[in-house]
Amino acid sequence: MNNKKIDERLKIFVIGVFVVFIIIILKVFYIQVFQYDKLNDLASDLWSRNLPIEADRGKIYDRNGVVLADNVTTTSLVLIPNQIKNKEEVTKKLAAILNVSYDDMKKHVYKNTSIERVHPFGRRLDYSVAEQIEELNLDGVYLVRESKRSYPYGTMLSNTLGFVGIDNQGLSGIELQYEDYLTGEYGAIKYFSDAKGNKLNLSQVYEAPSNGVNVTLTIDQKIQASVERELDNVVTKYNPETALAIAMDPNTGEVLAIASRPNFDAVNYQNYSQEALNRNLPIWATYEPGSTFKIITLSAALNEGLVDLDNETFYDSGSVKVANAKIKCWKAGGHGAQTFLQVVENSCNPGFVELGNRLGKETLFSYIDKFGFGKKTGIDLNGEATGIIFDLDKVGPVELATTAFGQGVSVTPIQQITAVSAAINGGNLYKPYIVKSLNDPETNSVIKENTPTKVRTVISEETSKEVRRALESVVTNGSGRSAYIEGYRVGGKTGTAQKVENGAYLVGNYILSFIGFLPADDPEIVVYVAINNPKRVVQYGGVVAAPVAKSILLDAIDALEIEKRNVTTEKKYNWNDKKYYTVENVIGKTPKQAASILSKFTIEYSGNGNVVIEQSPEAGMRLEETSVVRLMLGN
């Protein structure tokens, strides 16, 4: 081989080495500059570990900023088994502090894993327990921050708020419905260890958690507290199977209060049956509405121009024969000759059968559909039922007659109050809702806001005005007089619905209800109360449910700052069963002085102290003798 060829090969070799060297340099440059973050993260994953830090769930507020669901910071036990030097000693000491067996603790200490959460007895530790563990200062034993759900008002709104599980996940109610918003993102304390898990002497990195979105409800806590208190009183006094109440703004569909009995303690939900936890009766329960449904028949007949309340009379003999059925009035012997306004006041079944016949099945059932019965209202809560309405082709004379006064059909409480709201608010059906807005946890700025949704116009404004007048007359002169409030215009309707079981009506077993609103000329609130089979009492809605609704309305007057209005509806009957007295101002008085001044009333105290700092109702209101006046004590 000559020297020329050797030189050529040597040049090719040198050039090749140079090219390879350039490629290596470029590759290193690419890795160091363009892939540094990726490779650094991969390397970091090999020798870094995370101790998770739980984020706070979003808080739940009422419409005025009162916290209904909050968070309490707790600590939980986390182990790094490879860092524990004396496993036997750690097992014994932790078992003693946590009050568990040695074997139960050993399963966690000796577990072959990088990070071990001690569950369940190491979760949500009491402060004193966490302090004992921290004082041990053991390698591989860590206490990490966790968040525990708390409900400042205990069982208030429990069926609607729902509850969360051990891992702070929503399991029912609003906690479940808005889980994606309420849940935050975990943070972490990042530490570094070698391949065997031994902790390296490097600074820890703290990654802050991101808290969940806050939820603001349409609920008014003051009105909600009134509803809860009154339902508790109903349970104590009457021992019903169930009881419920809803308060709504009839002009928007906003739910101001909602509750039922039985309820539960969300913190200790494990102690309750699934039935108690997952049935929100105001939206889930279905039953025959009884006479409160007559508001729908009345609205339809007025809107169609088929009745003159003041100038047209109806004779009630005590019963009416429809096909082969005899439909009785609740009053033996009937009411005799009466105007149709008195038919409404007296809740006369035969009179409403007449209105149903005038309407005919096609027209009556078209209004029932327009008012929203037989389908879900679309309220933003899970578990809503639809109710049951007769198929039109199966409606005969008897079905038409019974439907006209609220028997044979099945409705939900939320349907009932939503429909009546439309009847009294000017004729507009609104979609009910309970979540007002979603808010940023840091700035509280609105992320998403719900506004009133008008579904349709059902009756005219003039018809609605007539309905309000008739229902105010029911409270002033008729079956709803137990809801009368001196100095305020109140409208309403009673209901006494016989219950059905296995296709037959039960004897002496009723759902007693009342739906009331005020002011009657321009409603700001409507309240629906239903009590299922109360004991030791005459079973009439006007006797049992109307006084409950009255108490809630009295509290709503203060909560919503509703002013007195001139009462224009004339009292036609003399009520000699009760006398009325003016509530005096007792703020600043001692309990003894207040009791003397308010001797005509029943006084209920709350709080601790030597003087009255708040009273409800406020001074100047006129109440029936023995009515309840609530006094809050303080210093």
XYZ file of C-alpha atoms in Angstrom:
635
model
C 0.000 0.000 0.000
C 1.496 3.364 -1.046
C 1.720 6.440 1.151
C -0.943 8.273 -0.824
C -3.633 5.790 0.032
C -2.561 5.800 3.715
C -2.894 9.577 3.827
C -6.379 9.437 2.271
C -7.584 6.853 4.806
C -6.068 8.807 7.666
C -7.888 11.930 6.484
C -11.189 10.038 6.273
C -10.631 8.662 9.779
C -9.803 12.083 11.215
C -12.805 13.642 9.489
C -15.032 10.816 10.796
C -13.753 11.276 14.330
C -14.323 15.016 14.015
C -17.876 14.521 12.746
C -18.664 12.107 15.569
C -17.180 14.550 18.057
C -19.328 17.378 16.644
C -22.407 15.157 16.817
C -21.659 14.317 20.453
C -21.171 17.987 21.296
C -24.436 18.896 19.559
C -26.240 16.055 21.327
C -24.894 17.129 24.716
C -25.862 20.725 23.901
C -29.378 19.599 22.913
C -29.753 17.555 26.082
C -28.398 20.288 28.338
C -30.380 23.100 26.755
C -33.551 21.648 25.243
C -34.158 18.517 27.346
C -32.784 19.687 30.662
C -36.176 20.161 32.353
C -37.502 16.800 31.191
C -34.427 14.836 32.226
C -34.121 16.752 35.463
C -37.712 15.825 36.295
C -37.029 12.174 35.473
C -33.926 12.182 37.637
C -35.743 13.979 40.403
C -38.465 11.334 40.376
C -35.831 8.716 41.166
C -34.658 10.374 44.347
C -37.487 12.690 45.417
C -40.601 11.758 47.366
C -43.787 13.703 48.136
C -45.656 13.938 51.398
C -49.138 15.024 50.224
C -50.838 18.066 51.737
C -54.608 18.036 51.406
C -56.353 21.118 50.051
C -59.344 22.677 51.796
C -62.717 21.990 50.235
C -64.508 25.071 49.052
C -66.702 26.618 51.719
C -70.478 26.759 51.394
C -72.157 30.060 52.302
C -75.715 31.306 52.614
C -76.845 34.274 50.513
C -75.588 36.734 53.162
C -72.112 35.247 53.627
C -72.866 33.030 56.631
C -70.651 29.910 56.524
C -72.737 26.705 56.392
C -69.925 24.259 55.578
C -66.364 24.971 56.690
C -63.022 23.194 57.183
C -60.994 22.321 60.251
C -57.249 21.708 59.901
C -56.164 18.344 61.273
C -53.075 16.131 60.961
C -52.634 12.559 59.764
C -49.868 10.027 60.190
C -47.655 9.085 57.234
C -44.728 6.628 57.377
C -41.633 6.177 55.201
C -40.836 2.546 56.160
C -37.294 2.585 54.681
C -36.341 5.513 56.902
C -37.482 3.845 60.120
C -34.340 2.524 61.851
C -35.901 0.621 64.742
C -39.185 -0.729 63.446
C -39.942 -2.679 66.619
C -39.636 0.399 68.812
C -41.674 2.589 66.433
C -44.441 -0.022 66.185
C -44.817 -0.271 69.963
C -44.746 3.465 70.604
C -47.221 4.359 67.858
C -49.572 1.528 68.815
C -49.671 2.819 72.385
C -50.356 6.419 71.398
C -52.995 5.508 68.806
C -54.579 2.940 71.140
C -54.435 0.111 68.576
C -52.973 -3.364 68.693
C -49.311 -4.075 67.978
C -50.263 -6.248 64.994
C -52.425 -3.545 63.421
C -49.606 -1.035 63.696
C -46.995 -3.508 62.471
C -48.818 -3.924 59.138
C -48.072 -0.292 58.370
C -44.561 0.050 59.827
C -43.205 -3.056 58.095
C -44.986 -2.541 54.803
C -42.751 -2.658 51.715
C -43.721 0.673 50.171
C -42.196 4.092 49.639
C -44.936 5.989 51.513
C -47.572 4.514 53.812
C -50.692 6.383 54.953
C -51.843 4.945 58.254
C -55.547 4.362 57.621
C -58.006 4.632 59.254
C -56.753 5.147 62.812
C -53.962 7.473 61.699
C -56.297 9.920 59.930
C -57.716 13.165 61.333
C -55.821 12.887 64.618
C -56.771 14.828 67.726
C -54.331 17.592 68.610
C -53.160 15.842 71.787
C -52.445 12.599 69.892
C -50.549 14.416 67.129
C -48.512 16.270 69.742
C -47.436 13.000 71.399
C -46.286 11.577 68.060
C -44.400 14.744 67.174
C -42.557 14.719 70.499
C -41.148 11.244 69.707
C -39.135 12.765 66.817
C -38.813 9.389 65.077
C -37.109 8.935 61.722
C -39.548 8.003 58.967
C -42.583 9.160 60.970
C -44.317 12.243 59.603
C -47.417 14.264 60.433
C -49.002 15.931 57.434
C -51.710 18.572 57.311
C -55.195 17.445 56.314
C -58.526 19.178 56.125
C -61.663 17.934 57.846
C -65.165 19.094 56.896
C -67.145 20.852 59.592
C -70.705 22.159 59.766
C -70.953 25.135 62.157
C -74.731 24.784 62.533
C -74.764 21.042 63.148
C -77.666 19.286 61.459
C -78.961 22.444 59.755
C -79.658 21.841 56.058
C -78.103 18.362 56.354
C -80.350 16.659 53.791
C -79.465 19.318 51.229
C -75.800 20.014 52.018
C -75.058 16.272 52.186
C -71.819 14.909 53.643
C -68.250 13.925 52.781
C -66.307 10.680 53.262
C -63.055 9.969 55.085
C -61.062 11.253 52.115
C -63.069 14.495 52.038
C -64.958 13.438 48.914
C -68.581 14.487 48.484
C -70.995 11.586 48.914
C -74.424 13.234 48.781
C -76.282 16.519 48.399
C -74.530 19.678 47.299
C -71.242 18.188 48.512
C -71.632 15.560 45.766
C -73.466 17.653 43.172
C -70.674 20.263 43.146
C -67.786 17.916 43.932
C -65.742 18.985 40.895
C -65.799 22.600 42.100
C -65.519 22.051 45.853
C -62.502 19.731 45.612
C -59.119 21.474 45.548
C -55.734 20.266 44.302
C -53.273 18.576 46.643
C -49.993 20.214 47.559
C -46.904 18.403 48.870
C -43.743 18.564 50.924
C -41.041 17.222 48.607
C -38.033 15.542 50.262
C -35.083 13.659 48.755
C -33.832 10.118 49.383
C -31.415 7.615 47.913
C -32.362 4.408 46.121
C -32.866 2.629 49.457
C -35.208 5.304 50.724
C -32.750 6.890 53.135
C -33.386 10.602 53.500
C -30.749 12.861 51.918
C -29.532 16.000 53.611
C -31.155 18.339 51.087
C -33.680 21.144 51.641
C -37.333 20.206 51.413
C -39.564 21.864 48.821
C -43.052 23.056 49.820
C -45.759 23.020 47.147
C -48.875 24.784 48.413
C -52.265 23.126 47.880
C -54.953 24.894 45.854
C -58.238 25.184 47.723
C -61.590 24.322 46.184
C -64.108 26.818 44.812
C -66.564 28.352 47.289
C -70.300 27.868 46.771
C -72.854 30.532 47.710
C -76.434 29.340 48.167
C -79.743 31.164 47.836
C -80.481 29.997 51.402
C -81.127 32.610 54.095
C -79.639 31.216 57.297
C -82.105 33.081 59.520
C -85.114 31.666 57.697
C -83.430 28.255 57.560
C -82.918 28.360 61.332
C -86.616 29.118 61.762
C -87.605 26.185 59.556
C -85.287 23.815 61.427
C -86.588 24.952 64.816
C -90.238 24.607 63.801
C -89.710 21.114 62.368
C -87.981 20.081 65.590
C -90.995 21.377 67.493
C -93.327 19.433 65.195
C -91.406 16.211 65.860
C -91.494 16.790 69.617
C -95.162 17.732 69.697
C -96.721 15.397 67.135
C -94.255 12.546 66.502
C -95.008 12.430 62.750
C -93.608 9.850 60.335
C -91.947 12.671 58.384
C -92.161 16.459 58.177
C -90.806 19.001 55.699
C -90.826 22.676 54.854
C -89.632 24.848 51.965
C -89.412 28.639 51.716
C -88.989 30.286 48.313
C -88.813 33.697 46.718
C -91.836 33.405 44.392
C -90.471 36.073 42.043
C -87.211 34.291 41.224
C -87.427 30.598 42.165
C -84.631 31.019 44.737
C -84.936 28.553 47.615
C -84.639 30.488 50.883
C -84.913 27.483 53.198
C -85.430 23.746 52.833
C -85.456 20.984 55.439
C -87.107 17.738 56.462
C -87.334 15.262 59.281
C -85.737 12.852 59.825
C -82.390 14.547 59.244
C -78.830 13.581 60.226
C -75.502 14.725 61.598
C -73.169 14.927 58.588
C -70.033 14.563 60.740
C -71.267 11.186 62.029
C -73.070 10.031 58.905
C -71.937 6.432 59.495
C -74.542 6.169 62.247
C -77.485 6.618 59.853
C -79.214 4.417 57.296
C -78.755 4.990 53.571
C -82.441 5.867 53.371
C -82.021 8.706 55.873
C -78.860 9.967 54.158
C -80.000 9.968 50.552
C -83.654 10.990 50.595
C -84.132 14.745 50.459
C -87.894 14.681 51.058
C -88.782 18.172 49.734
C -87.642 17.123 46.249
C -87.950 13.325 46.516
C -91.252 12.625 48.311
C -94.414 12.190 46.247
C -97.947 12.146 47.623
C -101.467 13.392 46.974
C -101.370 17.148 47.646
C -104.918 17.558 48.899
C -106.530 20.984 48.998
C -103.353 23.004 48.355
C -103.764 21.723 44.779
C -107.069 23.630 44.561
C -104.965 26.726 43.902
C -104.198 25.269 40.461
C -107.848 24.561 39.684
C -108.815 28.046 40.893
C -106.105 29.669 38.763
C -107.215 27.770 35.653
C -110.907 28.581 36.139
C -110.195 32.285 36.716
C -107.815 32.491 33.768
C -110.428 30.897 31.490
C -113.094 33.314 32.722
C -115.295 30.477 33.982
C -116.069 31.789 37.474
C -116.964 35.054 39.200
C -115.763 34.786 42.773
C -117.963 37.516 44.236
C -121.198 37.496 42.254
C -121.729 33.821 41.506
C -123.120 31.392 44.060
C -122.847 27.647 44.601
C -125.008 25.498 46.835
C -123.180 22.856 48.833
C -125.471 20.148 50.174
C -122.580 18.231 51.713
C -121.852 15.942 48.785
C -122.018 15.614 45.040
C -122.567 12.516 42.908
C -120.119 11.974 40.060
C -120.795 8.917 37.890
C -121.068 6.116 40.470
C -119.080 7.936 43.167
C -120.295 10.159 45.974
C -117.835 12.943 46.791
C -118.345 14.490 50.204
C -117.504 17.878 51.632
C -115.391 17.844 54.787
C -118.249 19.598 56.590
C -121.160 17.307 57.345
C -124.309 18.741 55.802
C -122.308 21.076 53.604
C -121.924 24.838 53.586
C -125.232 25.657 51.926
C -125.403 28.643 49.588
C -122.093 30.447 49.215
C -120.201 32.601 46.761
C -117.298 31.002 44.960
C -114.970 33.154 47.068
C -116.482 31.388 50.075
C -116.022 28.065 48.277
C -112.280 28.856 48.283
C -112.353 30.132 51.876
C -114.149 27.009 53.065
C -112.105 24.627 50.880
C -115.362 23.098 49.686
C -114.732 19.943 47.629
C -118.093 19.922 45.758
C -117.467 23.536 44.717
C -114.123 22.583 43.183
C -115.707 19.590 41.464
C -117.966 22.139 39.789
C -114.945 24.183 38.674
C -113.302 21.035 37.321
C -116.397 20.201 35.306
C -116.529 23.711 33.880
C -112.904 23.437 32.793
C -113.154 19.947 31.323
C -110.357 17.451 31.406
C -108.406 18.802 28.424
C -108.243 22.330 29.786
C -107.637 21.415 33.440
C -104.856 18.970 32.609
C -103.242 21.427 30.190
C -102.927 23.889 33.082
C -101.589 21.155 35.356
C -98.910 20.515 32.757
C -98.145 24.221 32.316
C -97.734 24.626 36.072
C -94.993 21.981 35.913
C -96.596 18.893 37.455
C -95.697 15.417 36.203
C -92.094 16.364 35.408
C -88.992 17.468 37.263
C -88.636 21.136 38.054
C -84.909 20.956 37.245
C -83.741 22.205 40.647
C -79.962 21.902 41.027
C -80.131 19.052 43.540
C -79.876 15.328 42.880
C -82.657 12.852 43.606
C -85.655 14.837 42.335
C -88.829 12.845 41.609
C -91.438 13.554 38.917
C -94.772 12.808 40.581
C -97.672 11.064 38.838
C -100.464 12.683 36.826
C -103.342 10.803 35.146
C -102.921 10.029 31.451
C -105.551 12.134 29.703
C -107.094 9.145 27.925
C -107.668 7.500 31.318
C -109.422 10.505 32.841
C -113.141 9.970 33.329
C -115.681 12.041 35.288
C -114.471 10.731 38.655
C -110.762 11.325 37.872
C -111.587 14.842 36.663
C -113.542 15.564 39.842
C -110.930 14.238 42.276
C -108.051 15.927 40.455
C -109.852 19.269 40.776
C -109.511 19.118 44.571
C -106.104 17.409 44.762
C -106.899 13.720 45.077
C -105.666 10.932 42.790
C -102.634 12.833 41.518
C -99.164 12.679 43.046
C -96.817 15.668 43.334
C -93.552 16.625 45.005
C -93.241 19.488 47.506
C -90.862 21.381 45.217
C -93.392 21.122 42.361
C -96.141 22.364 44.645
C -94.348 25.461 45.918
C -92.974 26.283 42.452
C -96.443 26.073 40.896
C -98.089 28.158 43.618
C -95.305 30.731 43.232
C -96.348 31.074 39.592
C -99.989 31.441 40.607
C -99.244 34.386 42.927
C -96.263 36.168 41.345
C -98.059 37.487 38.279
C -98.356 34.187 36.436
C -94.732 33.277 35.642
C -93.312 29.804 36.292
C -89.641 29.925 37.353
C -87.136 27.120 37.581
C -86.223 26.678 41.261
C -82.551 26.816 42.217
C -80.436 26.756 45.356
C -76.881 27.621 44.215
C -76.516 31.345 43.699
C -72.874 31.506 42.601
C -69.463 29.853 42.525
C -66.699 32.045 43.952
C -62.904 32.145 43.792
C -61.489 31.010 47.175
C -58.821 33.743 47.234
C -60.627 36.826 45.925
C -64.244 35.699 46.379
C -64.913 37.011 42.887
C -67.766 35.331 41.030
C -66.691 32.524 38.702
C -70.190 31.481 37.720
C -73.554 32.930 38.709
C -77.056 31.511 38.464
C -79.889 33.898 37.690
C -83.680 33.436 37.632
C -84.891 31.300 34.742
C -88.418 31.919 33.539
C -89.902 28.730 32.121
C -93.191 30.122 30.804
C -96.145 32.365 31.565
C -99.018 30.221 32.870
C -101.755 32.694 33.775
C -102.290 36.411 33.286
C -101.216 39.035 35.775
C -104.862 39.954 36.384
C -105.718 36.320 37.134
C -102.778 36.093 39.521
C -104.057 39.167 41.336
C -107.447 37.499 41.792
C -105.788 34.305 43.064
C -103.860 36.320 45.659
C -107.046 38.062 46.761
C -108.874 34.764 47.174
C -106.024 33.174 49.126
C -105.714 36.202 51.387
C -109.412 35.777 52.119
C -108.744 32.138 53.057
C -106.395 33.330 55.807
C -108.552 36.279 56.865
C -111.898 34.484 56.943
C -111.469 30.822 56.075
C -109.707 27.577 56.837
C -106.250 29.219 56.961
C -106.999 31.686 59.756
C -104.386 30.032 62.019
C -101.785 31.693 59.786
C -103.220 35.180 60.213
C -100.665 37.827 61.326
C -102.023 41.092 62.657
C -100.791 44.049 60.605
C -99.586 41.943 57.683
C -101.329 40.688 54.582
C -101.025 36.910 54.478
C -102.433 34.546 51.867
C -102.525 30.782 51.931
C -104.298 27.465 51.565
C -104.632 24.449 53.799
C -104.381 20.815 52.726
C -105.523 17.575 54.345
C -104.615 14.655 52.108
C -105.577 11.076 52.904
C -102.682 8.695 52.342
C -102.768 5.742 49.986
C -101.241 2.331 50.654
C -101.562 -0.687 48.329
C -104.209 1.118 46.296
C -106.489 1.894 49.274
C -106.890 5.037 51.378
C -105.733 4.716 54.970
C -108.124 5.554 57.777
C -107.039 8.373 60.107
C -103.698 8.755 58.377
C -103.149 12.062 56.588
C -100.503 14.409 55.248
C -101.410 17.817 56.623
C -100.093 20.809 54.752
C -100.281 24.558 54.403
C -98.843 26.903 51.812
C -98.699 30.561 52.790
C -97.165 33.782 51.509
C -96.758 37.442 52.356
C -97.323 40.264 51.695
C -100.451 39.020 49.937
C -100.571 41.965 47.532
C -96.877 41.704 46.547
C -95.400 38.382 47.762
C -91.766 38.265 48.856
C -91.803 34.778 50.365
C -93.903 31.646 50.075
C -93.683 28.819 52.636
C -94.883 25.238 52.242
C -95.188 22.907 55.242
C -96.235 19.236 55.103
C -96.545 16.939 58.135
C -97.009 13.219 57.604
C -99.362 11.499 60.073
C -99.029 13.643 63.203
C -100.184 11.981 66.423
C -102.370 13.192 69.295
C -104.038 15.968 67.295
C -107.072 16.662 65.106
C -105.922 15.912 61.577
C -106.529 19.144 59.703
C -103.942 21.185 57.816
C -105.340 24.396 59.274
C -104.904 23.094 62.818
C -101.431 21.538 62.528
C -99.519 22.915 59.534
C -100.802 26.507 59.325
C -99.433 27.592 62.749
C -96.026 26.167 61.790
C -96.012 28.183 58.564
C -97.105 31.255 60.516
C -94.110 30.969 62.850
C -91.757 30.726 59.868
C -93.414 33.708 58.192
C -93.061 35.739 61.393
C -89.307 35.102 61.407
C -89.135 35.848 57.681
C -90.645 39.283 58.351
C -87.572 40.129 60.420
C -85.076 38.367 58.148
C -86.344 40.029 54.977
C -87.255 43.304 56.712
C -90.806 43.220 55.384
C -92.787 46.299 56.375
C -96.356 46.305 57.576
C -99.069 46.962 55.032
C -102.621 48.139 55.456
C -104.907 45.133 55.623
C -107.705 45.735 53.153
C -109.424 42.347 53.251
C -112.510 42.649 55.425
C -113.017 40.204 58.268
C -116.443 38.693 57.752
C -116.383 36.390 60.745
C -115.808 37.041 64.402
C -112.965 35.022 65.828
C -113.596 34.879 69.522
C -111.083 32.129 70.185
C -108.082 34.475 70.499
C -107.287 38.006 71.632
C -104.549 40.168 70.140
C -101.903 42.163 72.006
C -99.016 44.399 70.980
C -95.481 43.103 71.538
C -93.556 45.572 73.723
C -89.851 46.385 73.421
C -87.917 44.406 76.073
C -84.376 44.805 74.732
C -82.104 45.748 77.639
C -84.487 44.244 80.197
C -83.687 41.336 82.499
C -85.422 38.019 81.787
C -87.693 38.583 84.805
C -88.663 42.073 83.642
C -89.254 40.827 80.079
C -91.465 37.993 81.315
C -93.592 40.453 83.246
C -93.972 42.855 80.305
C -94.766 40.026 77.851
C -97.017 38.096 80.205
C -99.689 37.637 77.525
C -97.281 35.612 75.362
C -95.270 32.404 75.559
C -91.589 33.271 75.896
C -88.728 31.148 74.551
C -85.151 32.044 75.570
C -81.868 31.370 73.800
C -78.278 32.311 74.616
C -76.747 33.063 78.010
C -76.696 36.343 79.849
C -78.531 38.702 82.156
C -80.276 40.991 79.669
C -82.297 40.685 76.456
C -80.174 41.656 73.440
C -82.576 40.661 70.658
C -86.265 39.814 70.305
C -88.419 38.243 67.622
C -90.890 39.450 66.566
C -89.865 43.068 66.964
C -91.700 45.565 69.142
C -94.943 46.968 67.807
C -96.259 43.782 66.191
C -99.643 42.467 67.267
C -99.878 38.762 68.064
C -102.498 36.366 69.299
C -102.531 35.721 73.016
C -100.078 32.926 73.997
C -98.121 33.313 70.722
C -94.379 32.674 71.024
C -91.967 35.586 71.474
C -88.298 34.580 71.265
C -85.727 36.421 73.339
C -81.951 36.162 72.979
C -79.979 36.772 76.166
C -76.516 38.284 76.474
C -74.445 40.630 78.575
